[in-house]
Coordinates of C-alpha atoms in Angstrom, one line a residue:
X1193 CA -12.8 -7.5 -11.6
X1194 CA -13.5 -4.8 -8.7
X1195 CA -10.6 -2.6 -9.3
X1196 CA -11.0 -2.6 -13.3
X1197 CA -14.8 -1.6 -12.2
X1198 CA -13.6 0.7 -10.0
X1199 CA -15.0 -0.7 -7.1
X1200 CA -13.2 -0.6 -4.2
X1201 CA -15.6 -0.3 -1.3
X1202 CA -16.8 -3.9 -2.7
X1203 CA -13.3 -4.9 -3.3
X1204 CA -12.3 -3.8 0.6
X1205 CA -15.6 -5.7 1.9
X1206 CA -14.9 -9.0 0.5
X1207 CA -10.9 -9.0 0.8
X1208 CA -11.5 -7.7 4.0
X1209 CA -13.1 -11.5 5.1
X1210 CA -10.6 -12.6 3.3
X1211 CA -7.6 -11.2 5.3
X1212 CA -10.0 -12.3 8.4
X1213 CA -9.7 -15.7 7.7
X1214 CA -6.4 -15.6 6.3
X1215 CA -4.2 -13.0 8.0
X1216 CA -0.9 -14.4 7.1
X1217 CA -1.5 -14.0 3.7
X1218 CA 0.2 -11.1 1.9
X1219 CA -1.1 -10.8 -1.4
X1220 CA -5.0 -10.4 -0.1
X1221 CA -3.9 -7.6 2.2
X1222 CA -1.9 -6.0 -0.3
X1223 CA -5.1 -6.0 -2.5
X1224 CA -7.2 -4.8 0.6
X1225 CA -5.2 -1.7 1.3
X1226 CA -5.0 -1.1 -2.3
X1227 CA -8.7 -1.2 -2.1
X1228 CA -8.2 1.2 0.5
X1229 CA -5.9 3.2 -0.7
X1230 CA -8.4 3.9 -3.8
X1231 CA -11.6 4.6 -1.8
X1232 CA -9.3 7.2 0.3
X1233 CA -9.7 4.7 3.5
X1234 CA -6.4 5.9 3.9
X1235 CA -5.8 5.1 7.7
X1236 CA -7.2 1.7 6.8
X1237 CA -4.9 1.5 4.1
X1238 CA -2.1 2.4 6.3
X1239 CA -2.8 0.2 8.8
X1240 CA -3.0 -3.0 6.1
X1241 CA 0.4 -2.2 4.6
X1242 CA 1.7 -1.9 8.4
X1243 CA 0.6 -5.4 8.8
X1244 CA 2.0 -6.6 5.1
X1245 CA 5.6 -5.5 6.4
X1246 CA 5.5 -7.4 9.9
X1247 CA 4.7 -10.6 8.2
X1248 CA 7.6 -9.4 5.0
X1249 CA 9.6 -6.3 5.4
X1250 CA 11.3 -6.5 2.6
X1251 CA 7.9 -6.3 0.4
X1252 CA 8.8 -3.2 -1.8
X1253 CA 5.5 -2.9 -3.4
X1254 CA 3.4 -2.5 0.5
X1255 CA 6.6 0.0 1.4
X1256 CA 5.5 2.3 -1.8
X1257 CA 2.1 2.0 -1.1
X1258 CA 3.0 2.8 2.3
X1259 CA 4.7 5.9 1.2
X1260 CA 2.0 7.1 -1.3
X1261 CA -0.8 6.7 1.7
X1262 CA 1.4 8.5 3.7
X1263 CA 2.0 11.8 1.1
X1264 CA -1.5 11.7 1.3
X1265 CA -2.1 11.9 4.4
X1266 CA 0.2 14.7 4.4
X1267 CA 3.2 13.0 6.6
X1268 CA 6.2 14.0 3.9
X1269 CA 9.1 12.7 6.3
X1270 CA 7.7 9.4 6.7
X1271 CA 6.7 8.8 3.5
X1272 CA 10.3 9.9 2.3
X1273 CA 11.5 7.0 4.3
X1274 CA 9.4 4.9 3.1
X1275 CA 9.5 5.5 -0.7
X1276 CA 13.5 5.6 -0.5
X1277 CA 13.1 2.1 1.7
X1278 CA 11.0 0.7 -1.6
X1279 CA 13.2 2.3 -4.1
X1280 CA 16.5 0.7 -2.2
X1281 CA 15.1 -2.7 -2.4
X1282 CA 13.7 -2.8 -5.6
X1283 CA 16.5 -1.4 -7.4
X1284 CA 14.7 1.5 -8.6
X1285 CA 15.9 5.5 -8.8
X1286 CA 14.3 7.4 -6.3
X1287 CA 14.2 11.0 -7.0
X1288 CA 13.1 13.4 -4.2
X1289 CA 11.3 16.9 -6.0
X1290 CA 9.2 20.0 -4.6
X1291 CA 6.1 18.0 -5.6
X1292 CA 7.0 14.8 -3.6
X1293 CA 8.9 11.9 -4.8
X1294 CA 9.1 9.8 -7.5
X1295 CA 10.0 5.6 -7.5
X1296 CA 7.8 3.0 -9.4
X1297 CA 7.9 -0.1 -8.1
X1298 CA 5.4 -3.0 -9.7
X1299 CA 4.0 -5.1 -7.9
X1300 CA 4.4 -8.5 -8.0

């Protein structure tokens, strides 16, 4: 409902209790630092997906978005790791260009 309303600052302020009272739970802090991610909390959004991958490394989705928060924050060589890390578990191409890189990984 928040994110098809484009509403991310609300989105981050109630999954952020959320994730307080749960913080085991992936999937709300997935949707947090997507929430994040989309307000340009990037740092924020960073540090959620840090947390995503102690409790599951191998969660390819919160490795891409780890990558895309990090091409934005303009930190290219981790973000390559990252996104090739995501593209390796999920079975997807990944594709390095001048522009940045390219793997699509749905979330799930």
């Amino acid at each position: 409902m928040f994110f098809d309303a484009k509403e991310y600052v609300s989105a981050a302020r109630i999954l952020g209790g959320l994730v307080a009272e749960e913080p085991a739970q992936v999937a709300p802090r997935l949707l947090l630092a997507r929430a994040y991610y989309h307000s340009a909390r990037l740092r924020k959004a960073e540090d959620e997906l840090r947390a995503v991958l102690e409790l599951d490394p191998v969660e390819s989705y919160a490795r891409l978005m780890l990558g895309r928060t990090l091409e934005r924050q303009g930190k290219a060589d981790e973000a390559a790791t990252q996104l090739r890390i995501a593209a390796a578990f999920s079975g997807e191409p990944y594709a390095e260009s001048g522009q940045g890189s390219r793997v699509t990984v749905s979330p799930q």
